[in-house]
Tab-separated table of C-alpha atoms in Angstrom:
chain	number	residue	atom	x	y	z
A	1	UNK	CA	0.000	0.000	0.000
A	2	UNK	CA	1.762	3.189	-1.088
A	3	UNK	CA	0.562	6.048	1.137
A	4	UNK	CA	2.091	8.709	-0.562
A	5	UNK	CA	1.144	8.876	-4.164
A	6	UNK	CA	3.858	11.447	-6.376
A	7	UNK	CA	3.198	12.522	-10.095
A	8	UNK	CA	4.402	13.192	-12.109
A	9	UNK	CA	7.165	10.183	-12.799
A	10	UNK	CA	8.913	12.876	-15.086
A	11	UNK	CA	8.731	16.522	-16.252
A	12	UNK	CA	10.482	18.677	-18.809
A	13	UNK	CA	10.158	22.065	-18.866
A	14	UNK	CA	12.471	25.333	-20.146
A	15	UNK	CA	13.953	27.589	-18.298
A	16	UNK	CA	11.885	30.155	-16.285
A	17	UNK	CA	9.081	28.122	-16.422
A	18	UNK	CA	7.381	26.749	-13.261
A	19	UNK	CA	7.203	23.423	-12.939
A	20	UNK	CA	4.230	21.675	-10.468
A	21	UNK	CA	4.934	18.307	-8.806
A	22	UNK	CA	1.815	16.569	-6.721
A	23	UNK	CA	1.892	14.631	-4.131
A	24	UNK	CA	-1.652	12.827	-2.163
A	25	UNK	CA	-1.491	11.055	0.803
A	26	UNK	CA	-3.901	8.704	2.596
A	27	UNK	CA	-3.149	8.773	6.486
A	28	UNK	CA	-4.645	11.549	8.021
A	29	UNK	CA	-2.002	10.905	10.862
A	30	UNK	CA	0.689	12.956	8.971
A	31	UNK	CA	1.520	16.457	10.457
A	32	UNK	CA	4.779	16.768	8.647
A	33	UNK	CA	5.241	17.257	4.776
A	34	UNK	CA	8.558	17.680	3.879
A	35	UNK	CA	10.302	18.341	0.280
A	36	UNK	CA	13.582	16.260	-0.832
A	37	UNK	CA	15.597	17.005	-3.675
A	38	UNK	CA	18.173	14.631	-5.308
A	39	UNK	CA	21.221	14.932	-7.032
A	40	UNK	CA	22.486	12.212	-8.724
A	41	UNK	CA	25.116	10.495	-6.484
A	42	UNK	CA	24.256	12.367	-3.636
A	43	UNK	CA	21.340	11.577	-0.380
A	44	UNK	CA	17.910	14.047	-0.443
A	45	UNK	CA	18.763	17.086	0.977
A	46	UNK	CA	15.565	19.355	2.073
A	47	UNK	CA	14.324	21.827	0.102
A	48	UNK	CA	11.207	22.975	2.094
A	49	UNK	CA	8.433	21.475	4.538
A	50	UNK	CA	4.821	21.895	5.929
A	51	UNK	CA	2.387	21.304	8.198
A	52	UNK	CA	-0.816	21.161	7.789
A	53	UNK	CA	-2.434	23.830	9.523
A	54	UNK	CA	-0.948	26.188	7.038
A	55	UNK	CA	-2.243	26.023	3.222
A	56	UNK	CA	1.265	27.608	1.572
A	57	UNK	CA	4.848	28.505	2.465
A	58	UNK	CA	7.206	29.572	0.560
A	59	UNK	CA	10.797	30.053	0.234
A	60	UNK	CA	12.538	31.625	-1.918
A	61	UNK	CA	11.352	30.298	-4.956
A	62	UNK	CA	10.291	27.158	-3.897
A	63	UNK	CA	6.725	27.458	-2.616
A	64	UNK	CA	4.280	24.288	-1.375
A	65	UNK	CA	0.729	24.101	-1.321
A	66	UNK	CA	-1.413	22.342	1.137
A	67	UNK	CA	-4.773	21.154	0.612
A	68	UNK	CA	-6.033	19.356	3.799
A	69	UNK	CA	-9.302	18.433	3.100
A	70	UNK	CA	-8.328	16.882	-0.305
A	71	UNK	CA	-5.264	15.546	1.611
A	72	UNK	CA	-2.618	16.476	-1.174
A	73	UNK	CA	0.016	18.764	-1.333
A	74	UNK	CA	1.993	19.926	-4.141
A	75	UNK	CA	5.687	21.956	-5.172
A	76	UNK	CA	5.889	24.998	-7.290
A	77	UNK	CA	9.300	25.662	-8.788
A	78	UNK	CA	9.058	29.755	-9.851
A	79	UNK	CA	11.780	30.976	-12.377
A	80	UNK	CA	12.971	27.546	-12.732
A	81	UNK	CA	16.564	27.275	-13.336
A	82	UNK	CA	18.791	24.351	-15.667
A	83	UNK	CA	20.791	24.364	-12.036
A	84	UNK	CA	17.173	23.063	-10.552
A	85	UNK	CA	17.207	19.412	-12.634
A	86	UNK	CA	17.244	17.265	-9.686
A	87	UNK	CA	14.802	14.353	-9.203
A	88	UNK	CA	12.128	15.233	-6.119
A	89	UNK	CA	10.821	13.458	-3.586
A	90	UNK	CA	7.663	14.299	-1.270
A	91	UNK	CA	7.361	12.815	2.077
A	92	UNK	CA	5.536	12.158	5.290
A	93	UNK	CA	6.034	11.331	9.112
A	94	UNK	CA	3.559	11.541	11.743
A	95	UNK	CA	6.126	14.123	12.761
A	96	UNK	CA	4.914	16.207	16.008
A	97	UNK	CA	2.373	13.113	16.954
A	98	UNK	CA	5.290	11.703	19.250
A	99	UNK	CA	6.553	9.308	16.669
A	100	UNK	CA	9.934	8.399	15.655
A	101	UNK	CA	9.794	10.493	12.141
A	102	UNK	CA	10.608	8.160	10.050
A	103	UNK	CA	9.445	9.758	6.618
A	104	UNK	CA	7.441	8.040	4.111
A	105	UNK	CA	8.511	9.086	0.604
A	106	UNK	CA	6.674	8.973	-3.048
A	107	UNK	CA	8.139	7.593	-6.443
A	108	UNK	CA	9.788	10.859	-6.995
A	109	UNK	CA	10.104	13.107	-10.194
A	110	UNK	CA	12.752	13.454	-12.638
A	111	UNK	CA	12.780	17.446	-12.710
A	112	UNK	CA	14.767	18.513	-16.410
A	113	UNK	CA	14.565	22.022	-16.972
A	114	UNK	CA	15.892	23.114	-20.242
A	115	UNK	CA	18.628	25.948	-21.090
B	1	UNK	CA	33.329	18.727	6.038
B	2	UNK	CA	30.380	17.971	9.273
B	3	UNK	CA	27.602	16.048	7.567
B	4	UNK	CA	26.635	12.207	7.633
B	5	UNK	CA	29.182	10.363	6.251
B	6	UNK	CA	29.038	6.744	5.215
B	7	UNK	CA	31.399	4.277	4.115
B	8	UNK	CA	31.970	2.591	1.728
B	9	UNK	CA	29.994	4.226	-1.136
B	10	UNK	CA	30.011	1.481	-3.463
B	11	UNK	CA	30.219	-2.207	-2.647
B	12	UNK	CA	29.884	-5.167	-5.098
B	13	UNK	CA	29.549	-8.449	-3.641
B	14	UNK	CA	28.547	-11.719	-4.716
B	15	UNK	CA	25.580	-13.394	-3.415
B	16	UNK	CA	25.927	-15.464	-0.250
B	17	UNK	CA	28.358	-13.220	0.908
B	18	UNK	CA	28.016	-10.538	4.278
B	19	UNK	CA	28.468	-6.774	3.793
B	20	UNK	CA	28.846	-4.426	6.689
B	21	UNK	CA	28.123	-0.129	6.015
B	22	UNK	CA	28.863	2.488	8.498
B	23	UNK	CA	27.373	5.250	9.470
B	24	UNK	CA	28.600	8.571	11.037
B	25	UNK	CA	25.761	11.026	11.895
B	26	UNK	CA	26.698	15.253	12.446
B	27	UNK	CA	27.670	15.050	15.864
B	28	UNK	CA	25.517	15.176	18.571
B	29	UNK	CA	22.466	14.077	16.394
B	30	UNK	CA	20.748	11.043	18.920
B	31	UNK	CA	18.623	9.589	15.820
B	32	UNK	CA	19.693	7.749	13.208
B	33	UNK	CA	17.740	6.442	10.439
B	34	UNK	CA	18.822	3.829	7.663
B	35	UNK	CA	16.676	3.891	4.618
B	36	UNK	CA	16.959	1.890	1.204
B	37	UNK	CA	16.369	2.795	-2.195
B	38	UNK	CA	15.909	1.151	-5.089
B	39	UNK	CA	16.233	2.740	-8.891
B	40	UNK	CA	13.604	4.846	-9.722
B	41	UNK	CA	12.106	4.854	-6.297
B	42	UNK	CA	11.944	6.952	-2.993
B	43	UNK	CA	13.747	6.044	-0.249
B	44	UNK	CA	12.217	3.172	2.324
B	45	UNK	CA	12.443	3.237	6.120
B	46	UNK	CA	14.096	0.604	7.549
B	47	UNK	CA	15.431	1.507	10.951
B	48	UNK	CA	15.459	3.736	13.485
B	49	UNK	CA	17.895	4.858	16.478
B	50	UNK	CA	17.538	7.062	19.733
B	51	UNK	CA	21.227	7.211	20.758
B	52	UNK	CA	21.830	3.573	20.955
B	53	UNK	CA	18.658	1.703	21.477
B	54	UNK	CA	16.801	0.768	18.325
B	55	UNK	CA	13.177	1.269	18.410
B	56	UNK	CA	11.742	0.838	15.252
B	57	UNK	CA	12.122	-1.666	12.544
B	58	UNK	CA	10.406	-2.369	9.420
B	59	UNK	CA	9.239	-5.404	7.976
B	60	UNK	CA	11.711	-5.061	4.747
B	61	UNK	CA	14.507	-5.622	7.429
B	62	UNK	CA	14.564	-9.392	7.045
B	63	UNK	CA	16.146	-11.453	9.630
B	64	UNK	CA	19.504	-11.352	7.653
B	65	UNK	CA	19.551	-7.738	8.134
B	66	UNK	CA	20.765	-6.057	11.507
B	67	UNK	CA	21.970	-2.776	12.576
B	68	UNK	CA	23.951	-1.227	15.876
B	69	UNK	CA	24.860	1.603	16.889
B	70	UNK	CA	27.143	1.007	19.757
B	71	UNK	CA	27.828	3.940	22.477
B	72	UNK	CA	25.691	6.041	20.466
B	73	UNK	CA	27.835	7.323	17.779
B	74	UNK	CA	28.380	5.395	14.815
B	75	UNK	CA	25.960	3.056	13.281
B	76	UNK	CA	26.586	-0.371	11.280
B	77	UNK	CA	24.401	-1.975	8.705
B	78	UNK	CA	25.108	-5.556	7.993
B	79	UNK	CA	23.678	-7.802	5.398
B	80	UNK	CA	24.145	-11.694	5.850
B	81	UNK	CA	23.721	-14.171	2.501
B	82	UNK	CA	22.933	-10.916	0.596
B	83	UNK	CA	20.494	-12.022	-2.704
B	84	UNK	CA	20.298	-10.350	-5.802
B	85	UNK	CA	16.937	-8.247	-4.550
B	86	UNK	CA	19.427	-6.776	-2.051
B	87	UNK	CA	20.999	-4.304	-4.264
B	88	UNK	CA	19.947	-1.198	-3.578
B	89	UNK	CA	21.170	2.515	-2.348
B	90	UNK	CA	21.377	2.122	1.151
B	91	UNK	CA	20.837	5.984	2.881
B	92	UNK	CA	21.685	6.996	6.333
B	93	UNK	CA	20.309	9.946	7.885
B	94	UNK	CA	20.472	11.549	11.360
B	95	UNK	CA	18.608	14.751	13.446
B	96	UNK	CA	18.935	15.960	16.456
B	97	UNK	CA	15.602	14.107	18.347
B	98	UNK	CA	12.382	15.807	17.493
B	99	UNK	CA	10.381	13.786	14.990
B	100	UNK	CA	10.320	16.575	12.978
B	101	UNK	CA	13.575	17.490	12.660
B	102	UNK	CA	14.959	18.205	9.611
B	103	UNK	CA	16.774	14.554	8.435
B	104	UNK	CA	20.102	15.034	6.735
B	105	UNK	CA	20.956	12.239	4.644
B	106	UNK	CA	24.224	11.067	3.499
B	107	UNK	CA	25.697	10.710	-0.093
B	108	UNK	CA	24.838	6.871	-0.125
B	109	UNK	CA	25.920	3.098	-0.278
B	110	UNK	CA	25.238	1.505	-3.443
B	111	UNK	CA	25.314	-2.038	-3.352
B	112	UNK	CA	25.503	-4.210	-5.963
B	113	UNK	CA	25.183	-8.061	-5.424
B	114	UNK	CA	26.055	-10.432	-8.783
């Protein structure tokens, strides 16, 4: 049972442009929604996270939406750069309910923004 | 350089054999997580440490797999009889203790088994 569902696998788009990446999850238990990006060769480093009693935060140009009752979430990339062609990975963790953390991640998405 | 370090970054073993990775989390982090990921996928949880007890395990740790983290600092992950299904990117990460806390993930193991 996946319980965070990413899409899409892959997306191309050229520079400046502002590519959206969606993420839905299923246990209404999550509190924390972090953002991974990934390099190749190199671990997830954090881009940006939420919780859920906010609906957006940004920072710098990475902002993320949150849509509780529809229980998805999503990344906007604004002025997209070529330097931004990472593949990225949503997550969850029951976070600030006393749990351990350990994050549950989607499929990821192969981010290629063109020159 | 003061992030999670791990060691070796690429191992290629045949099956049957036992691999051991280490772990070094930024100092003074009490949890460490291991997590695996296969090719086209997100990382998977597969262990959990507060200082040097482990409290969580998931079911894709087999009983070949274990994991220690003796006195707290340093954390091992060995494989016994690794199979072919075994080859994967193994990830550590570490934070300081709140469940929340940002993770900070290392550059890797990649593990190949022929």
């Amino acid at each position: 049972q996946q319980q965070v569902k990413q899409s899409p696998q892959s997306l191309i788009v050229q520079k400046g442009g502002i590519p959206i990446i969606n993420c839905a999850y299923e246990n209404t238990a999550f509190d924390y929604f972090p953002w991974y990006q990934q390099f190749p060769g190199k671990g997830p480093a954090l881009l940006i996270a939420i919780r859920p009693d906010v609906s957006e935060k940004k920072e710098g140009r990475f902002t993320i939406s949150f849509n509780k009752s529809a229980k998805q979430f999503s990344l906007h990339i604004m002025d997209s750069q070529p330097g931004d062609s990472a593949t990225y990975f949503c997550a969850a963790s029951m976070g600030y309910g006393g749990s351990q953390g350990n994050l549950i991640f989607g499929k990821g998405t192969k981010l290629s923004v063109k020159p | 350089d003061t992030g999670v370090s791990q060691d070796p970054r690429h191992k290629i073993t045949k099956r049957g054999q036992n691999v051991t990775f280490r772990c070094d989390p930024i100092s003074e982090h009490n949890r460490l997580y291991w997590y695996r990921q296969t090719l086209g996928q997100g990382p998977e949880f597969l262990t959990y440490f507060q200082n040097e007890a482990q409290l969580e395990k998931s079911r894709l740790l087999s009983d070949r797999f274990s994991a220690e983290r003796p006195k707290g600092s340093f954390s091992t992950l060995e494989i016994q009889r690794t199979e072919q299904g075994d080859s994967a990117m193994y990830l550590c990460a570490s934070n300081v203790g709140g469940g929340a806390d940002t993770q900070y993930f290392g550059p890797g193991t990649r593990l190949t088994v022929l």
